Amino acid sequence: MNILFQNSLRLILVITMIFSVMSCGDSSEKKARDIIEKMSLEQKAQLVIGTSRGRPGRSDTVEMQETDYTRMVDSVRKYVPGAAGATAMFPEIGISSQVLADGPAGLRISPQRSDDTTRTFYCTAFPIATLLASSWDVNMIEDIGEVMGNEVLEYGVDVLLGPGMNLQRDPLCGRNFEYYSEDPLITGKMAAAMVRGVQSNGVGTSTKHFAVNNQETNRHSVNAIVSERALREIYLKGFEIAVKEGNPWTVMSSYNKVNGPYTSENHDLLTKILRDDWGFEGYVMTDWGGGSDVVKQMEAGNDLIMPGSPQQIEEIISAVNEGRLEEAIVDDNIARILKIMFKSPKYNNLGRTNSPDLEKHAEIAREAAANGMVLLKNENEALPLDKDIKTVAAFGNTSYEFISGGTGSGDVNEAYTISLIQGLTNAELEADGKLKETYETYIKEEREKRANSDDPRRFFMRGRRPVEEMELSSELVEEMAANTEIALITIGRNAGEGGDRRAEEGDFYLSEVEKDMIKNVTEAFGKQGKKTIVILNIAGVIETASWKDIPDAILCAWQPGQEGGNSVLDVLTGWINPCGKLAVSFPVSYNDCPSSDNFPGHAIESYEVDDAPDQSGFSFMRRVPWEVVYEEDIYVGYRYYSTFDKPVSYEFGYGLSYTTFEYSELETSSEDFKNEINVSVKITNTGETAGREVVQLYVSSPDGKLEKPEIELRAFGKTGLLEPGTSEVLTFSLVASDLASFDSESSTWLLEAGDYKLLVGASSEDIRAEAVFTVKQDIIAEIVSKALAPEQDINKLSKN
Ligand code: BGC
């Protein structure tokens, strides 16, 4: 069958499938129950437990004798090598396996297969989530999701383990690159768009890690203590939006505990909130090895245990036989797994080509990356690059070892990464050869020295930590300033699963060598009337306040995926006018962060393993700290900086363009809030270059029964490409639940009476137009379950 025909046939099948599943919730329930009736208890246990032969890190992993079950396990796990796991299949009663593979910056599978050495199975490394969020472009994220989901389908995977969508509570969280923002609205909107895009292919997603997995230090068993209000408004809000607006097939519970129990054993979280309050209909799976007690997990509504172990299967069987677990609960877990299975490609025999259009996807990744980069500084018309410039001195190791994405399970196996140097060549610019050779020799030597000295505990980082910056002699710098026309300096950072970053030089702070490089290069080039541009190839926030005045321009390129070097050049040359804005604040110093006092948990030394409660859960990490108290409460990111007047280096929402925009004609539908208010604003390109503007709508709410942050982002939008002199009117519509705060006393979303200020801005500090509306009397926007209350008092940050 030719590929075109096969694809069209598949598209028709996917559409029919989506419609038939949408229209027959009841019949799929019945179909599931009919299958369940045919299942033995053993099969039931094998289905709710993933198909692994052992639990990661557990010494009780056993050599299993070969049986029908182990043969089945081997065959489902072989179907897509490198996938994170698979569910069991029982074809004789109509149960197919579901293959689950990581995300979130692209599909993660093995690029090579031992049984087929004639071809490769690479996937596209898209820009990291933090970059995608900085585009503030929901449609673009949905488009990325669509092509990412196509790879999922073509490679025969049923569920992509992403998007990652924990809140960026603290800049040091090692996995921030997989997450979107410090703001729950952006997080939720981006994740929902990603889910819609991926799932439009008829494959599933798993929004993860639900919830409050905001650090890697002792991620397996740390107990996060958070107020009900901060949970609902900050840490759960993004998931709520993603569930309601994206309808993910599955949700992945996190490793950690929240206010006591493991999230995967938490009925309040997985049933009361996720299902009763938000209406989630899919299934919940554990993170790999997460939690401790499968009986509690089943009861909580954690339907699938991944990757699973034979011991866990035995435990389910004995728990049911001994009356410790009701079989009806397991049946409900299974019904949820089967209802998703009915939609899956494998069940519907969609087949796979194993040849997605990687070239087309790379082009989409390249454009997306450029649209999410943030221009932090641009003085002396340093950018876009002068068309006459031909020779470039590229400083910084990561110019040569460009970082496409972070490490760990979120690391995509892409075919290539375009470095800055390759990007320069592709843009017909010439990187100085002598400097290139000097760096390449240095990097090679350093990598050789390091080969055996990487910290074995940080196994995901092995070989992936950028090499320490090379000290530059003044002769070399001056020679470059004389012989080339512009300096580019790349500052690189990497991070990922299994470890948090550090508030140290060389990580959150620049090292002395890096600072000297920026200073000496800028000075030498400046003396020759030439410019210096710094490119940040980073996974998350770094300190910028102490050095940002020095270079002429700074471009935050994040980790832009496999086409990174090309995307950077698209922005530097002006092919794409930068239009990204920060979805996370850049504080002046780490200690200014509201979470810095208790990240990753206070008094690490004083908590010893013996003191810690409940050590039963799986972990291969040091179990300290075993508790982290979220004292900053609702004051995360800009909510804190704006309320407590703390200056930042670059504020939330900040980003420059090669053009300028004017905001005018702010109009609201009414001065009194009834059930809804519509807001419109006209954006005009007043500069000389075509460009796009991100428009942010903040609301300043009156303090009432509940205190309120100074500002909260309540809506945002992005213009199309506006030619100079042209305008676009953006409209936003807000209903009570968009504006309400969470009152934990009554478990309601409450919109309190008073005057509300609407602040329409180009950033959280650059407000261009204001209006006021009044809420005449308190409005209860929603009543929800009483759930997840902390057992202990929290010393909460308050402005009163
Ligand atoms: C990670 C998850 C990932 C899973 C499967 C875990 O260690 O936390 O994000 O999906 O492994 O690879």
Coordinates of C-alpha atoms and ligand atoms in Angstrom, one line a residue, residues 56 82-85 100-104 108 160-162 164 175 178-179 206 208-209 213 216 219-220 252-255 285-289 306-307 408-410 459-460 497-498 618 620, ligand 1:
P56 CA 13.6 0.1 39.1
G82 CA 13.2 2.6 24.0
A83 CA 9.6 3.2 25.0
A84 CA 9.2 3.8 28.7
G85 CA 6.7 0.9 29.2
L100 CA 3.8 4.5 26.6
A101 CA 6.8 6.6 25.6
D102 CA 8.3 9.8 26.9
G103 CA 8.0 13.3 26.1
P104 CA 7.7 16.1 26.5
R108 CA 11.7 9.5 23.2
L160 CA 3.0 10.2 24.9
L161 CA 4.2 10.8 28.5
G162 CA 3.8 14.6 28.4
G164 CA 5.2 18.1 31.7
R175 CA 13.3 19.7 35.4
E178 CA 10.1 20.3 30.8
Y179 CA 7.7 22.8 32.4
S206 CA -0.2 12.0 29.9
K208 CA 2.5 15.0 34.4
H209 CA 3.5 15.0 37.2
N213 CA 6.5 17.9 41.9
E216 CA 14.1 16.8 42.0
R219 CA 11.6 13.8 44.4
H220 CA 10.6 10.2 45.2
M252 CA 0.6 10.7 35.5
S253 CA 0.7 11.1 39.3
S254 CA 3.9 12.3 40.7
Y255 CA 6.4 10.6 43.0
M285 CA -0.8 6.1 35.9
T286 CA 2.0 6.3 38.4
D287 CA 5.3 7.9 37.6
W288 CA 7.8 5.1 37.2
G289 CA 8.0 3.2 40.5
M306 CA 4.1 1.7 36.0
P307 CA 6.4 0.2 35.1
G408 CA 16.8 12.5 31.7
S409 CA 13.6 11.0 30.4
G410 CA 12.8 14.3 28.7
F459 CA 23.5 9.6 36.1
F460 CA 21.2 11.5 33.7
E497 CA 15.8 14.7 35.8
G498 CA 17.2 13.5 39.1
F618 CA 10.6 3.3 46.0
F620 CA 17.1 5.5 44.7
Ligands
BGC1 C1 10.0 10.4 35.0 C2 8.7 10.5 34.1 C3 8.9 9.6 32.9 C4 9.0 8.2 33.4 C5 9.2 7.2 32.3 C6 10.3 8.9 35.4 O1 11.5 8.8 36.0 O2 9.8 11.1 36.2 O3 8.6 11.9 33.7 O4 7.7 9.8 32.1 O5 10.2 8.1 34.2 O6 10.4 7.3 31.7

